Coordinates of C-alpha atoms in Angstrom, one line a residue:
M10 CA 0.0 0.1 0.0
S11 CA 1.4 3.5 -1.1
H12 CA 1.3 6.4 1.5
D13 CA 1.6 10.1 0.8
F14 CA 4.2 10.1 4.2
D15 CA 6.1 7.6 6.2
I16 CA 5.2 9.9 9.4
I17 CA 2.9 12.6 10.1
I18 CA 3.6 14.7 13.0
V19 CA 0.4 16.8 14.2
G20 CA 2.1 19.7 16.3
G21 CA 4.9 21.9 15.3
G22 CA 5.9 23.0 19.0
A23 CA 9.1 22.0 20.5
V24 CA 8.7 18.6 20.7
G25 CA 7.1 17.6 17.4
A26 CA 9.7 20.0 15.7
A27 CA 12.7 18.2 17.7
L28 CA 11.5 15.0 16.1
A29 CA 10.9 15.9 12.8
C30 CA 14.6 17.6 13.1
A31 CA 15.9 14.5 14.2
L32 CA 14.5 12.4 11.4
K33 CA 15.9 15.2 8.8
N34 CA 18.6 13.1 7.5
S35 CA 16.9 9.9 7.2
K36 CA 15.0 8.4 4.2
L37 CA 11.6 8.7 5.7
K38 CA 9.2 11.3 4.2
I39 CA 7.6 13.4 6.9
A40 CA 5.0 15.7 7.3
V41 CA 4.6 18.5 10.2
I42 CA 1.3 19.8 10.9
E43 CA 0.7 22.8 12.8
A44 CA -2.2 25.2 13.5
V45 CA -0.8 28.4 14.5
S46 CA 2.2 29.9 12.6
P47 CA 5.7 29.6 14.4
K48 CA 5.8 33.6 13.7
A49 CA 2.5 34.6 15.3
D50 CA 2.3 36.6 18.3
I51 CA -0.3 34.2 19.5
Q52 CA 2.0 30.7 18.8
P53 CA 1.9 29.4 22.5
S54 CA 4.9 27.1 21.9
Y55 CA 7.2 29.9 20.8
D56 CA 6.7 32.6 23.0
D57 CA 9.0 34.7 25.4
R58 CA 9.1 31.9 28.0
G59 CA 12.6 31.4 29.4
L60 CA 13.1 27.7 29.0
S61 CA 15.4 25.8 31.2
I62 CA 17.7 23.6 28.8
S63 CA 19.3 20.6 30.8
L64 CA 23.1 20.0 29.9
S65 CA 22.0 16.7 28.5
S66 CA 19.4 18.3 26.3
K67 CA 22.1 20.7 25.3
N68 CA 24.0 18.0 23.9
I69 CA 21.1 16.6 22.0
L70 CA 20.4 19.6 20.3
D71 CA 24.0 19.9 19.7
N72 CA 24.1 16.5 18.2
L73 CA 21.5 17.4 16.0
G74 CA 22.8 20.4 14.4
L75 CA 20.9 22.9 16.4
W76 CA 23.0 24.3 19.4
Q77 CA 25.2 26.3 17.0
N78 CA 22.1 28.6 16.3
I79 CA 20.6 28.4 19.7
S80 CA 24.2 29.1 21.7
P81 CA 24.1 32.9 20.7
H82 CA 20.8 33.1 22.6
S83 CA 21.2 31.3 25.5
N84 CA 22.6 31.8 29.0
P85 CA 24.5 29.4 31.0
I86 CA 23.5 28.1 34.7
K87 CA 26.6 28.1 36.8
H88 CA 25.0 28.0 39.9
I89 CA 21.8 26.7 41.3
H90 CA 20.5 28.5 45.0
V91 CA 17.7 26.9 46.3
S92 CA 15.8 28.2 49.6
D93 CA 12.7 28.6 51.7
Q94 CA 11.0 31.6 52.4
H95 CA 10.9 31.7 56.3
H96 CA 13.3 29.2 57.2
F97 CA 17.3 29.2 57.8
G98 CA 19.8 27.9 55.3
F99 CA 19.8 26.8 51.4
V100 CA 21.1 24.4 49.1
R101 CA 23.9 25.5 46.5
M102 CA 25.1 23.5 43.4
D103 CA 27.8 24.8 41.3
A104 CA 29.0 23.6 37.6
E105 CA 32.7 24.0 38.6
S106 CA 32.3 21.4 41.6
M107 CA 30.8 18.8 39.3
N108 CA 33.3 19.6 36.4
V109 CA 31.1 20.6 33.8
S110 CA 30.9 24.0 31.8
A111 CA 27.5 24.7 32.9
L112 CA 24.6 22.9 35.0
G113 CA 22.1 24.2 32.0
Y114 CA 21.2 27.1 29.9
I115 CA 18.2 29.5 29.7
V116 CA 16.8 29.7 26.4
L117 CA 13.9 31.8 25.2
A118 CA 11.3 29.7 23.7
R119 CA 11.0 31.9 20.5
E120 CA 14.6 31.5 20.1
L121 CA 14.3 27.7 20.2
G122 CA 11.5 27.9 17.6
K123 CA 13.7 29.9 15.2
A124 CA 16.3 27.1 15.3
F125 CA 13.7 24.6 14.9
M126 CA 11.9 26.2 11.9
Q127 CA 15.3 26.8 9.9
T128 CA 16.2 23.3 10.1
I129 CA 12.6 22.0 8.8
E130 CA 12.3 24.6 5.8
A131 CA 16.0 23.3 5.1
A132 CA 15.2 19.5 5.2
E133 CA 14.0 18.0 1.5
N134 CA 12.4 15.2 3.3
I135 CA 10.1 17.3 5.6
S136 CA 6.7 19.2 4.3
F137 CA 5.5 21.8 7.0
F138 CA 1.5 22.3 6.6
C139 CA 1.0 25.4 8.4
P140 CA -1.5 26.8 9.6
A141 CA -3.5 23.8 9.2
S142 CA -5.4 21.6 11.8
V143 CA -6.5 17.9 11.7
T144 CA -10.3 17.7 11.8
A145 CA -10.4 13.8 11.8
V146 CA -8.2 10.6 12.0
E147 CA -8.5 7.2 10.7
I148 CA -6.1 4.3 11.7
S149 CA -6.3 0.9 9.8
A150 CA -3.9 -2.1 10.0
L151 CA -1.9 -0.5 7.0
S152 CA -2.1 3.0 7.5
A153 CA -2.8 6.1 9.8
S154 CA -4.7 8.7 7.8
V155 CA -5.7 12.3 9.0
T156 CA -8.1 14.7 7.7
V157 CA -6.3 18.2 7.5
N158 CA -8.1 21.5 6.8
I159 CA -5.8 24.0 5.0
D160 CA -7.2 27.2 4.2
G161 CA -10.8 26.1 4.5
V162 CA -10.4 23.0 2.2
D163 CA -10.2 19.4 3.7
K164 CA -7.4 17.0 2.4
I165 CA -6.9 13.4 3.3
I166 CA -3.3 12.3 3.9
S167 CA -2.0 9.1 4.7
S168 CA 1.2 7.5 6.7
K169 CA 2.6 4.4 8.2
L170 CA 2.8 6.3 11.6
L171 CA 1.0 9.0 13.5
V172 CA 2.6 11.1 16.0
A173 CA 0.3 13.3 18.2
A174 CA 2.6 16.0 19.7
D175 CA 0.0 18.9 19.7
G176 CA 0.3 19.5 23.6
A177 CA -1.7 18.8 26.7
E178 CA -5.3 19.8 25.3
S179 CA -4.3 17.2 22.1
R180 CA -7.5 17.1 20.1
T181 CA -5.5 14.0 18.4
R182 CA -5.0 12.2 21.2
D183 CA -9.1 12.7 22.1
M184 CA -9.5 11.5 18.0
L185 CA -7.4 8.5 18.9
G186 CA -9.7 7.4 21.7
I187 CA -7.0 7.8 24.5
K188 CA -8.1 8.8 27.7
A189 CA -6.1 11.4 30.0
S190 CA -6.0 12.0 34.0
V191 CA -5.8 15.1 35.0
E192 CA -4.9 16.9 38.0
D193 CA -5.6 20.4 38.3
Y194 CA -2.9 22.1 41.1
Q195 CA -5.4 25.1 41.2
Q196 CA -2.0 27.2 40.7
V197 CA -1.1 29.6 38.1
A198 CA 2.6 30.4 36.9
I199 CA 2.8 34.2 36.3
V200 CA 6.0 34.6 34.0
S201 CA 7.9 37.4 33.0
N202 CA 11.6 38.9 33.3
V203 CA 13.2 41.6 35.7
L204 CA 16.3 43.7 36.2
P205 CA 17.7 42.9 39.8
Q206 CA 19.9 45.7 41.1
R207 CA 23.0 43.1 41.7
P208 CA 24.4 40.9 38.8
H209 CA 22.7 37.1 38.9
L210 CA 26.2 35.8 38.3
N211 CA 24.5 33.0 36.1
T212 CA 22.8 31.9 39.3
A213 CA 19.3 30.2 39.1
Y214 CA 17.5 30.7 42.1
E215 CA 14.4 28.8 43.2
R216 CA 12.8 29.8 46.3
F217 CA 9.6 27.9 48.2
T218 CA 7.2 30.3 49.3
E219 CA 3.8 30.3 51.0
T220 CA 2.1 30.7 47.5
G221 CA 4.1 28.2 45.5
P222 CA 7.8 27.8 44.2
L223 CA 9.6 30.9 42.6
A224 CA 12.1 31.0 40.5
L225 CA 14.4 33.5 39.0
L226 CA 16.5 32.3 36.3
P227 CA 19.8 34.1 34.7
H228 CA 19.4 35.7 31.4
S229 CA 21.2 38.4 28.8
Q230 CA 21.9 41.8 29.9
Q231 CA 21.7 40.8 33.8
R232 CA 18.3 40.4 33.5
C233 CA 16.1 37.2 35.0
V234 CA 13.6 35.4 33.7
L235 CA 10.8 35.0 36.5
V236 CA 8.2 32.2 37.2
F237 CA 6.1 33.3 39.9
T238 CA 3.5 30.6 41.2
V239 CA 0.6 31.6 43.0
A240 CA -3.0 30.5 43.8
A241 CA -5.2 30.5 40.7
N242 CA -8.0 32.4 42.7
E243 CA -5.4 35.0 43.2
A244 CA -3.5 35.2 39.6
E245 CA -5.9 38.0 38.3
K246 CA -4.7 39.9 41.1
Y247 CA -1.2 40.0 40.7
L248 CA -1.8 40.1 36.7
Q249 CA -3.7 43.4 37.2
M250 CA -1.5 44.9 40.1
D251 CA 0.7 48.1 39.1
E252 CA 4.5 47.5 38.2
Q253 CA 5.5 48.7 41.4
G254 CA 3.4 46.7 43.5
F255 CA 4.3 43.5 42.0
L256 CA 7.7 44.3 42.4
D257 CA 7.3 45.0 45.8
V258 CA 5.7 41.6 46.3
L259 CA 8.5 39.9 44.5
L260 CA 11.0 41.6 46.6
E261 CA 9.0 40.3 49.6
R262 CA 9.1 36.9 48.6
F263 CA 12.3 36.6 47.3
G264 CA 14.3 38.4 49.7
R265 CA 17.2 41.2 49.1
R266 CA 19.8 38.6 48.0
L267 CA 19.8 40.7 44.8
G268 CA 18.6 43.9 45.9
K269 CA 15.6 45.6 44.5
F270 CA 14.1 44.8 41.3
S271 CA 12.8 47.1 38.2
N272 CA 12.0 47.0 34.9
L273 CA 9.3 44.5 34.9
G274 CA 8.6 42.8 31.6
Q275 CA 5.1 41.5 30.5
R276 CA 3.5 39.6 32.8
K277 CA 1.4 36.2 31.1
S278 CA -0.2 33.2 33.2
Y279 CA -0.3 29.6 32.3
P280 CA -2.8 27.3 34.2
L281 CA -0.6 24.5 36.0
K282 CA -1.9 20.8 35.7
M283 CA -0.4 17.6 35.8
M284 CA -1.9 15.4 32.9
Q285 CA -0.9 11.5 32.1
A286 CA -1.9 9.9 29.0
E287 CA -3.4 6.4 29.8
E288 CA -2.0 4.9 26.6
Q289 CA 1.0 6.4 24.7
V290 CA 1.3 3.9 22.1
K291 CA -1.2 2.1 19.6
P292 CA -1.2 0.5 16.5
R293 CA 0.1 3.1 14.0
A294 CA 0.1 6.1 16.5
V295 CA 2.4 7.4 19.1
I296 CA 1.4 10.1 21.8
L297 CA 4.4 12.3 22.3
G298 CA 5.5 15.3 25.0
N299 CA 2.9 17.2 26.4
A300 CA 0.3 15.0 24.9
A301 CA 1.4 12.4 26.7
H302 CA 2.3 14.0 30.1
A303 CA 2.3 17.1 31.5
V304 CA 4.1 18.0 34.7
H305 CA 4.7 21.2 37.2
P306 CA 7.2 23.7 35.7
N307 CA 8.7 23.5 39.5
G308 CA 11.6 21.1 38.1
A309 CA 11.8 22.8 34.9
Q310 CA 11.6 19.4 33.2
G311 CA 8.7 19.7 30.8
F312 CA 10.8 20.2 27.3
N313 CA 13.5 18.1 28.7
L314 CA 11.6 15.2 29.3
G315 CA 9.9 15.6 25.9
L316 CA 13.2 16.2 24.1
R317 CA 14.6 12.7 25.4
D318 CA 11.2 11.1 24.1
A319 CA 11.5 12.7 20.5
V320 CA 15.2 11.3 20.1
A321 CA 14.2 7.7 21.8
L322 CA 11.4 7.6 19.3
A323 CA 13.7 9.1 16.2
E324 CA 16.2 6.0 17.3
V325 CA 13.6 3.5 17.1
L326 CA 12.3 4.6 13.4

């Protein structure tokens, strides 16, 4: 039986794009279907969030030939400092003591997206359908087919394998009949960036507070990426608070280790939930990334876990 493609990847976000990039030198014919243009302001996968890239993920991106384009826009994490509000003591880790150049790196999702898209657009074996949405899925013993809506016109394309990598709210997962268990943390992550009075010295800070973990991650021009976890029913209060009021709250929760804060960037919010798909593999189909498992950002492992999944799948294929 002939197929239009060997693999159809639904979702051109970080994990779906990483899988496509990992297969760029293979003999496989790949289709990537993404609903929102990577260049659009509303693209959730490639916004201005600061992603924490682990050392192993950096090595994976390097092996894929992507790190050379990401590196100029990254900031190394040389130290990690963990503390608990209202308690003495802290835990500190240093790259030098572990004999590594860095413990990890901070990269804006937008810059990661640019590197992925450059690679996908240059790959002869990858077709990128965007903006396009999958409206139906059909699985048979010999093929996996999807109905794709492009500019209001439906088109059916077939493949040997369908990969659902369209995020925690995956419609493809639902169309495959795969259920997912969800735990709502009743928390919201407020993400922004700030300028501390004192240099961050490439230190990633995590502080546990009464409302949830607060992270300050080192970025360029001495700015810090801020991830501030608050109760869901109080999120709007913090989002609507004037800049100085918000910075005062940040100082009260974090303490004065970095001095005062200024130059607050745009604030965005992300509801926090844990999700686990009940199945990750079905005949002719695989669930990948946040479509398979979404975790609390406290450990900064969402993208790192998804990237490892993508590379593991690419090795099998």
